[in-house]
PDB file of C-alpha atoms and ligand atoms in Angstrom:
ATOM      1  CA  MET D   1     -13.247  13.055  -5.534  1.00 98.00           C
ATOM      2  CA  ARG D   2     -14.222  12.571  -9.200  1.00 98.00           C
ATOM      3  CA  LEU D   3     -11.363  11.111 -11.474  1.00 98.00           C
ATOM      4  CA  LEU D   4     -10.825  12.531 -15.006  1.00 98.00           C
ATOM      5  CA  ILE D   5      -8.323  11.290 -17.576  1.00 98.00           C
ATOM      6  CA  ASP D   6      -5.721  13.846 -18.837  1.00 98.00           C
ATOM      7  CA  ASP D   7      -4.573  12.319 -22.063  1.00 98.00           C
ATOM      8  CA  ALA D   8      -6.010  11.605 -25.683  1.00 97.00           C
ATOM      9  CA  ASN D   9      -4.809   7.967 -26.379  1.00 97.00           C
ATOM     10  CA  ILE D  10      -8.110   6.311 -27.308  1.00 97.00           C
ATOM     11  CA  GLU D  11      -6.995   2.891 -26.276  1.00 97.00           C
ATOM     12  CA  GLU D  12      -5.688   4.101 -23.171  1.00 98.00           C
ATOM     13  CA  ILE D  13      -8.729   5.864 -22.329  1.00 98.00           C
ATOM     14  CA  ARG D  14     -10.948   2.942 -23.358  1.00 98.00           C
ATOM     15  CA  ARG D  15      -8.797   0.616 -21.062  1.00 98.00           C
ATOM     16  CA  LEU D  16      -8.843   3.072 -18.258  1.00 98.00           C
ATOM     17  CA  MET D  17     -12.519   3.471 -18.288  1.00 98.00           C
ATOM     18  CA  ASP D  18     -13.142  -0.223 -18.539  1.00 98.00           C
ATOM     19  CA  LEU D  19     -11.302  -0.590 -14.996  1.00 98.00           C
ATOM     20  CA  TYR D  20     -11.827   2.421 -12.953  1.00 98.00           C
ATOM     21  CA  PRO D  21     -14.798   4.763 -11.902  1.00 98.00           C
ATOM     22  CA  ILE D  22     -13.917   7.422 -14.423  1.00 98.00           C
ATOM     23  CA  SER D  23     -16.197  10.644 -14.691  1.00 98.00           C
ATOM     24  CA  GLY D  24     -14.382  12.545 -17.642  1.00 98.00           C
ATOM     25  CA  GLY D  25     -11.562  13.804 -19.599  1.00 98.00           C
ATOM     26  CA  THR D  26      -9.350  16.634 -20.055  1.00 98.00           C
ATOM     27  CA  THR D  27      -7.005  17.716 -23.115  1.00 97.00           C
ATOM     28  CA  ASN D  28      -4.936  20.701 -23.756  1.00 96.00           C
ATOM     29  CA  PRO D  29      -3.235  21.612 -27.258  1.00 95.00           C
ATOM     30  CA  SER D  30       0.154  19.681 -26.357  1.00 95.00           C
ATOM     31  CA  ILE D  31      -1.911  16.304 -25.248  1.00 96.00           C
ATOM     32  CA  LEU D  32      -3.588  16.650 -28.714  1.00 95.00           C
ATOM     33  CA  ALA D  33      -0.477  17.204 -30.479  1.00 94.00           C
ATOM     34  CA  LYS D  34       1.034  14.102 -29.270  1.00 93.00           C
ATOM     35  CA  TYR D  35      -1.502  11.867 -31.218  1.00 89.00           C
ATOM     36  CA  GLY D  36      -1.200  12.758 -35.024  1.00 75.00           C
ATOM     37  CA  ASP D  37      -4.911  13.143 -35.918  1.00 76.00           C
ATOM     38  CA  ASP D  38      -6.158  16.597 -36.729  1.00 91.00           C
ATOM     39  CA  PRO D  39      -7.427  18.244 -33.372  1.00 94.00           C
ATOM     40  CA  TRP D  40     -11.056  17.843 -34.237  1.00 95.00           C
ATOM     41  CA  THR D  41     -11.127  14.591 -35.467  1.00 95.00           C
ATOM     42  CA  LEU D  42      -9.523  13.426 -32.148  1.00 96.00           C
ATOM     43  CA  LEU D  43     -11.658  15.528 -30.398  1.00 97.00           C
ATOM     44  CA  LYS D  44     -14.762  14.212 -31.728  1.00 97.00           C
ATOM     45  CA  LYS D  45     -13.575  10.571 -31.314  1.00 96.00           C
ATOM     46  CA  LEU D  46     -12.969  11.614 -27.800  1.00 97.00           C
ATOM     47  CA  ARG D  47     -16.332  12.924 -27.059  1.00 98.00           C
ATOM     48  CA  THR D  48     -18.040   9.915 -28.406  1.00 97.00           C
ATOM     49  CA  LEU D  49     -15.567   7.476 -26.546  1.00 98.00           C
ATOM     50  CA  TYR D  50     -16.711   9.473 -23.006  1.00 98.00           C
ATOM     51  CA  GLY D  51     -20.315   9.462 -23.965  1.00 96.00           C
ATOM     52  CA  GLU D  52     -22.383  12.768 -23.317  1.00 93.00           C
ATOM     53  CA  GLU D  53     -22.987  11.935 -19.634  1.00 95.00           C
ATOM     54  CA  ARG D  54     -19.056  12.228 -18.629  1.00 98.00           C
ATOM     55  CA  ASP D  55     -17.478  15.625 -18.390  1.00 98.00           C
ATOM     56  CA  PHE D  56     -15.043  16.781 -21.384  1.00 98.00           C
ATOM     57  CA  HIS D  57     -12.770  19.866 -20.917  1.00 98.00           C
ATOM     58  CA  VAL D  58     -11.336  21.279 -24.191  1.00 98.00           C
ATOM     59  CA  GLN D  59      -9.125  24.220 -24.405  1.00 98.00           C
ATOM     60  CA  THR D  60      -9.113  27.304 -26.351  1.00 98.00           C
ATOM     61  CA  ILE D  61      -6.166  28.467 -28.495  1.00 97.00           C
ATOM     62  CA  ALA D  62      -6.456  32.013 -29.226  1.00 97.00           C
ATOM     63  CA  MET D  63      -4.462  34.834 -27.163  1.00 98.00           C
ATOM     64  CA  ASP D  64      -7.092  37.441 -27.236  1.00 98.00           C
ATOM     65  CA  ALA D  65     -10.726  37.361 -25.646  1.00 98.00           C
ATOM     66  CA  ASP D  66     -12.777  37.557 -28.966  1.00 98.00           C
ATOM     67  CA  GLY D  67     -10.823  34.616 -30.327  1.00 98.00           C
ATOM     68  CA  MET D  68     -11.291  32.757 -27.105  1.00 98.00           C
ATOM     69  CA  ILE D  69     -14.960  33.614 -27.363  1.00 98.00           C
ATOM     70  CA  GLY D  70     -15.491  32.383 -30.907  1.00 98.00           C
ATOM     71  CA  GLU D  71     -13.504  29.220 -29.916  1.00 98.00           C
ATOM     72  CA  GLY D  72     -15.670  28.683 -26.907  1.00 98.00           C
ATOM     73  CA  ARG D  73     -18.873  28.803 -28.609  1.00 98.00           C
ATOM     74  CA  HIS D  74     -17.449  26.441 -31.302  1.00 98.00           C
ATOM     75  CA  ILE D  75     -16.374  23.974 -29.052  1.00 98.00           C
ATOM     76  CA  ALA D  76     -19.527  23.842 -27.074  1.00 97.00           C
ATOM     77  CA  GLU D  77     -21.530  23.606 -30.072  1.00 97.00           C
ATOM     78  CA  VAL D  78     -19.638  20.827 -31.959  1.00 97.00           C
ATOM     79  CA  LEU D  79     -18.713  18.659 -28.994  1.00 97.00           C
ATOM     80  CA  GLY D  80     -22.308  19.415 -27.026  1.00 94.00           C
ATOM     81  CA  LYS D  81     -23.644  18.408 -23.723  1.00 92.00           C
ATOM     82  CA  ASN D  82     -21.373  18.160 -20.534  1.00 96.00           C
ATOM     83  CA  THR D  83     -18.352  19.960 -22.544  1.00 98.00           C
ATOM     84  CA  PHE D  84     -16.797  22.623 -20.644  1.00 98.00           C
ATOM     85  CA  VAL D  85     -14.506  25.234 -22.482  1.00 98.00           C
ATOM     86  CA  LYS D  86     -11.099  25.752 -20.899  1.00 98.00           C
ATOM     87  CA  ILE D  87      -9.865  29.110 -20.931  1.00 98.00           C
ATOM     88  CA  PRO D  88      -6.382  30.116 -19.819  1.00 98.00           C
ATOM     89  CA  CYS D  89      -6.418  32.237 -16.761  1.00 98.00           C
ATOM     90  CA  ILE D  90      -4.766  35.333 -18.383  1.00 98.00           C
ATOM     91  CA  PRO D  91      -6.462  38.870 -18.316  1.00 98.00           C
ATOM     92  CA  GLU D  92      -7.931  38.217 -21.817  1.00 98.00           C
ATOM     93  CA  GLY D  93      -9.196  34.914 -20.625  1.00 98.00           C
ATOM     94  CA  PHE D  94     -11.135  36.701 -17.783  1.00 98.00           C
ATOM     95  CA  LYS D  95     -12.538  38.944 -20.161  1.00 98.00           C
ATOM     96  CA  ALA D  96     -13.920  36.003 -22.425  1.00 98.00           C
ATOM     97  CA  MET D  97     -14.822  33.948 -19.588  1.00 98.00           C
ATOM     98  CA  LYS D  98     -17.238  36.961 -18.583  1.00 98.00           C
ATOM     99  CA  THR D  99     -19.007  37.050 -21.957  1.00 98.00           C
ATOM    100  CA  LEU D 100     -19.251  33.138 -22.139  1.00 98.00           C
ATOM    101  CA  SER D 101     -20.313  32.623 -18.848  1.00 98.00           C
ATOM    102  CA  LYS D 102     -23.300  35.206 -19.262  1.00 98.00           C
ATOM    103  CA  GLU D 103     -24.301  33.249 -22.362  1.00 98.00           C
ATOM    104  CA  GLY D 104     -24.760  29.988 -20.544  1.00 97.00           C
ATOM    105  CA  TYR D 105     -21.415  28.190 -21.509  1.00 98.00           C
ATOM    106  CA  ARG D 106     -19.665  26.289 -19.003  1.00 98.00           C
ATOM    107  CA  ILE D 107     -16.308  27.100 -18.157  1.00 98.00           C
ATOM    108  CA  THR D 108     -12.974  25.808 -16.735  1.00 98.00           C
ATOM    109  CA  GLY D 109     -10.092  28.183 -15.771  1.00 98.00           C
ATOM    110  CA  THR D 110      -6.720  26.528 -16.829  1.00 98.00           C
ATOM    111  CA  CYS D 111      -3.068  27.408 -16.597  1.00 98.00           C
ATOM    112  CA  ILE D 112      -3.573  28.022 -12.957  1.00 98.00           C
ATOM    113  CA  TYR D 113      -0.384  28.363 -11.064  1.00 98.00           C
ATOM    114  CA  THR D 114      -1.494  30.990  -8.369  1.00 98.00           C
ATOM    115  CA  PRO D 115      -4.800  31.182  -5.954  1.00 98.00           C
ATOM    116  CA  LEU D 116      -5.550  34.494  -7.355  1.00 98.00           C
ATOM    117  CA  GLN D 117      -5.851  33.509 -10.879  1.00 98.00           C
ATOM    118  CA  ALA D 118      -8.267  31.060  -9.504  1.00 98.00           C
ATOM    119  CA  TYR D 119     -10.304  33.703  -7.608  1.00 98.00           C
ATOM    120  CA  LEU D 120     -10.538  35.787 -10.794  1.00 98.00           C
ATOM    121  CA  ALA D 121     -11.843  32.859 -12.737  1.00 98.00           C
ATOM    122  CA  ILE D 122     -14.350  31.963 -10.230  1.00 98.00           C
ATOM    123  CA  GLU D 123     -15.377  35.704 -10.218  1.00 98.00           C
ATOM    124  CA  SER D 124     -15.427  35.899 -13.907  1.00 98.00           C
ATOM    125  CA  GLY D 125     -17.895  33.069 -14.053  1.00 98.00           C
ATOM    126  CA  ALA D 126     -15.795  29.930 -14.206  1.00 98.00           C
ATOM    127  CA  GLN D 127     -17.450  26.398 -12.888  1.00 98.00           C
ATOM    128  CA  TYR D 128     -14.096  24.824 -12.690  1.00 98.00           C
ATOM    129  CA  VAL D 129     -10.680  25.977 -11.923  1.00 98.00           C
ATOM    130  CA  ALA D 130      -7.745  24.041 -12.930  1.00 98.00           C
ATOM    131  CA  PRO D 131      -4.227  24.469 -10.957  1.00 98.00           C
ATOM    132  CA  TYR D 132      -1.077  22.690 -12.274  1.00 98.00           C
ATOM    133  CA  VAL D 133       0.149  20.669  -9.174  1.00 98.00           C
ATOM    134  CA  ASP D 134       3.341  19.309 -10.457  1.00 98.00           C
ATOM    135  CA  ARG D 135       4.128  22.389 -12.596  1.00 98.00           C
ATOM    136  CA  ILE D 136       3.691  24.485  -9.404  1.00 98.00           C
ATOM    137  CA  ASP D 137       6.315  21.860  -7.631  1.00 98.00           C
ATOM    138  CA  ASN D 138       9.009  22.234 -10.340  1.00 97.00           C
ATOM    139  CA  MET D 139       9.001  26.063  -9.800  1.00 98.00           C
ATOM    140  CA  GLY D 140       9.981  25.528  -6.213  1.00 98.00           C
ATOM    141  CA  TYR D 141       6.623  26.169  -4.543  1.00 98.00           C
ATOM    142  CA  ASP D 142       3.936  23.591  -3.066  1.00 98.00           C
ATOM    143  CA  GLY D 143       1.553  22.716  -5.792  1.00 98.00           C
ATOM    144  CA  VAL D 144      -0.709  20.784  -3.290  1.00 98.00           C
ATOM    145  CA  GLU D 145      -0.729  23.729  -0.984  1.00 98.00           C
ATOM    146  CA  VAL D 146      -1.889  26.086  -3.679  1.00 98.00           C
ATOM    147  CA  VAL D 147      -4.594  23.863  -4.439  1.00 98.00           C
ATOM    148  CA  LYS D 148      -5.717  23.722  -0.735  1.00 98.00           C
ATOM    149  CA  ILE D 149      -5.530  27.794  -0.564  1.00 98.00           C
ATOM    150  CA  ILE D 150      -7.753  27.616  -3.715  1.00 98.00           C
ATOM    151  CA  GLN D 151     -10.248  25.278  -1.990  1.00 98.00           C
ATOM    152  CA  ASP D 152     -10.440  27.438   1.132  1.00 98.00           C
ATOM    153  CA  ILE D 153     -10.951  30.601  -1.054  1.00 98.00           C
ATOM    154  CA  ILE D 154     -13.943  28.845  -2.525  1.00 98.00           C
ATOM    155  CA  ASP D 155     -15.094  27.424   0.868  1.00 98.00           C
ATOM    156  CA  ASN D 156     -14.608  30.956   2.753  1.00 98.00           C
ATOM    157  CA  ASN D 157     -16.292  32.544   0.133  1.00 98.00           C
ATOM    158  CA  GLY D 158     -19.477  30.470  -0.610  1.00 98.00           C
ATOM    159  CA  TYR D 159     -18.494  30.131  -4.363  1.00 98.00           C
ATOM    160  CA  GLU D 160     -20.203  27.117  -6.086  1.00 98.00           C
ATOM    161  CA  ALA D 161     -16.976  26.902  -8.421  1.00 98.00           C
ATOM    162  CA  LYS D 162     -15.276  23.591  -7.686  1.00 98.00           C
ATOM    163  CA  VAL D 163     -11.572  22.480  -8.150  1.00 98.00           C
ATOM    164  CA  LEU D 164     -10.369  20.249 -11.010  1.00 98.00           C
ATOM    165  CA  ALA D 165      -6.808  19.861 -10.071  1.00 98.00           C
ATOM    166  CA  ALA D 166      -4.270  18.733 -13.019  1.00 98.00           C
ATOM    167  CA  SER D 167      -0.728  18.216 -13.763  1.00 98.00           C
ATOM    168  CA  PHE D 168      -0.019  15.308 -11.212  1.00 98.00           C
ATOM    169  CA  LYS D 169       3.324  13.328 -11.463  1.00 97.00           C
ATOM    170  CA  ASN D 170       2.662  10.796  -8.407  1.00 96.00           C
ATOM    171  CA  SER D 171      -0.105   9.305  -6.067  1.00 97.00           C
ATOM    172  CA  GLN D 172       0.939  11.235  -3.035  1.00 97.00           C
ATOM    173  CA  GLN D 173       0.024  14.377  -4.700  1.00 98.00           C
ATOM    174  CA  VAL D 174      -3.312  13.108  -5.711  1.00 98.00           C
ATOM    175  CA  LEU D 175      -4.204  11.474  -2.238  1.00 98.00           C
ATOM    176  CA  GLU D 176      -3.484  14.664  -0.421  1.00 98.00           C
ATOM    177  CA  LEU D 177      -5.915  16.382  -2.531  1.00 98.00           C
ATOM    178  CA  CYS D 178      -8.379  13.758  -2.151  1.00 98.00           C
ATOM    179  CA  ALA D 179      -8.192  13.518   1.625  1.00 98.00           C
ATOM    180  CA  TYR D 180      -8.731  17.509   1.500  1.00 98.00           C
ATOM    181  CA  GLY D 181     -11.901  16.935  -0.234  1.00 98.00           C
ATOM    182  CA  ILE D 182     -11.335  18.730  -3.719  1.00 98.00           C
ATOM    183  CA  ASP D 183     -13.922  17.864  -6.441  1.00 98.00           C
ATOM    184  CA  SER D 184     -11.981  16.500  -9.344  1.00 98.00           C
ATOM    185  CA  ALA D 185      -8.580  15.417 -10.188  1.00 98.00           C
ATOM    186  CA  THR D 186      -7.457  15.012 -13.932  1.00 98.00           C
ATOM    187  CA  CYS D 187      -4.578  12.352 -14.072  1.00 98.00           C
ATOM    188  CA  VAL D 188      -2.367  10.911 -16.967  1.00 98.00           C
ATOM    189  CA  PRO D 189      -2.895   6.968 -17.212  1.00 98.00           C
ATOM    190  CA  SER D 190       0.359   5.934 -15.582  1.00 98.00           C
ATOM    191  CA  VAL D 191      -0.470   8.174 -12.394  1.00 98.00           C
ATOM    192  CA  ILE D 192      -3.963   6.287 -12.298  1.00 98.00           C
ATOM    193  CA  ASP D 193      -2.557   2.848 -12.673  1.00 97.00           C
ATOM    194  CA  ASN D 194      -0.058   3.601 -10.008  1.00 97.00           C
ATOM    195  CA  PHE D 195      -2.702   4.121  -7.439  1.00 97.00           C
ATOM    196  CA  THR D 196      -2.745   0.229  -6.916  1.00 95.00           C
ATOM    197  CA  ASN D 197       0.575  -0.765  -8.724  1.00 93.00           C
ATOM    198  CA  SER D 198       2.290  -2.288  -5.563  1.00 92.00           C
ATOM    199  CA  ALA D 199       3.942  -5.569  -5.490  1.00 94.00           C
ATOM    200  CA  ALA D 200       2.480  -6.040  -2.079  1.00 96.00           C
ATOM    201  CA  ILE D 201      -1.041  -5.861  -3.255  1.00 95.00           C
ATOM    202  CA  LEU D 202      -0.587  -8.516  -6.017  1.00 94.00           C
ATOM    203  CA  ALA D 203       1.287 -10.713  -3.900  1.00 97.00           C
ATOM    204  CA  ALA D 204      -1.727 -10.455  -1.196  1.00 97.00           C
ATOM    205  CA  VAL D 205      -4.336 -11.299  -3.887  1.00 96.00           C
ATOM    206  CA  GLU D 206      -2.352 -14.136  -5.381  1.00 96.00           C
ATOM    207  CA  LYS D 207      -1.807 -15.923  -2.020  1.00 97.00           C
ATOM    208  CA  PHE D 208      -5.312 -15.888  -1.463  1.00 96.00           C
ATOM    209  CA  ARG D 209      -5.941 -17.466  -5.052  1.00 95.00           C
ATOM    210  CA  SER D 210      -3.184 -20.192  -4.308  1.00 96.00           C
ATOM    211  CA  ASP D 211      -4.698 -20.937  -0.916  1.00 96.00           C
ATOM    212  CA  PHE D 212      -8.180 -21.400  -2.572  1.00 95.00           C
ATOM    213  CA  GLU D 213      -6.870 -23.670  -5.336  1.00 94.00           C
ATOM    214  CA  LYS D 214      -5.186 -26.132  -2.461  1.00 95.00           C
ATOM    215  CA  THR D 215      -8.808 -27.007  -1.573  1.00 94.00           C
ATOM    216  CA  ALA D 216     -10.872 -26.366  -4.807  1.00 94.00           C
ATOM    217  CA  GLY D 217      -8.511 -27.400  -7.467  1.00 94.00           C
ATOM    218  CA  GLN D 218      -6.253 -25.434  -9.857  1.00 93.00           C
ATOM    219  CA  GLY D 219      -7.864 -22.860 -11.794  1.00 92.00           C
ATOM    220  CA  LYS D 220     -11.022 -23.195  -9.960  1.00 92.00           C
ATOM    221  CA  THR D 221     -13.106 -20.014  -8.623  1.00 93.00           C
ATOM    222  CA  MET D 222     -16.169 -19.709  -6.584  1.00 92.00           C
ATOM    223  CA  ALA D 223     -18.531 -19.589  -9.558  1.00 92.00           C
ATOM    224  CA  GLU D 224     -17.382 -23.221 -10.413  1.00 84.00           C
ATOM    225  CA  LEU D 225     -17.731 -24.974  -6.728  1.00 76.00           C
TER     226      LEU D 225
HETATM  227  O1  G3P Y   1      -4.229  19.598 -18.862  1.00 69.86           O
HETATM  228  C1  G3P Y   1      -3.302  20.337 -18.154  1.00 69.86           C
HETATM  229  C2  G3P Y   1      -2.500  19.761 -17.209  1.00 69.86           C
HETATM  230  O2  G3P Y   1      -2.931  18.594 -16.576  1.00 69.86           O
HETATM  231  C3  G3P Y   1      -0.912  19.929 -17.670  1.00 69.86           C
HETATM  232  O3  G3P Y   1      -0.345  18.738 -17.104  1.00 69.86           O
HETATM  233  O4  G3P Y   1       1.294  17.206 -17.424  1.00 69.86           O
HETATM  234  O5  G3P Y   1       1.717  18.804 -19.046  1.00 69.86           O
HETATM  235  O6  G3P Y   1       2.045  19.283 -16.380  1.00 69.86           O
HETATM  236  P1  G3P Y   1       1.132  18.681 -17.337  1.00 69.86           P
END
């Protein structure tokens, strides 16, 4: 499963990319609004930070197909290689996806709460579909189960589209989908850090270090012996 960052904080993204195997990033208008810069300035900085080899998913704002199509072309043109146009999975969105996919743009169907939204996005030409795991949980349904159904739809119909699961609030949600074999998960920095944020893990590593120092001397490492 590929891991992406669902955030727009430049310092945090730089830190996470330095530490972890990060395949790209996602944004939405609410994420961009948190960080003050005008959206295009921030999006260009993020694109440079990720580098053109990583995927970058950027959302349209318009509510009508013509508006989404215009935004989609502009997003792909300005942000370049490996940019995916995120289009909400509403009826006008499917109409926009059909046109943009025929023109060769790469599309991520987003705002997915139900499996049939994903199905329609895929049939309309989306390469990725982005179900919102925790938001579905908060509606009283099972977000992980919805993603699994979407993956089954893809597998059982022989579709080439992939799942980019989003809206995670804890490691368990990510783990279940990783084990199920979905293609990608996009997470906020705190969720990614929590994959390994355990006192037991840190204590184990520190014990190894203190045992080593008993024979090698304080502050020594293997490289210094
Ligand atoms: O980027 C879209 C999705 O990840 C939304 O997440 O945290 O606002 O539910 P959240």
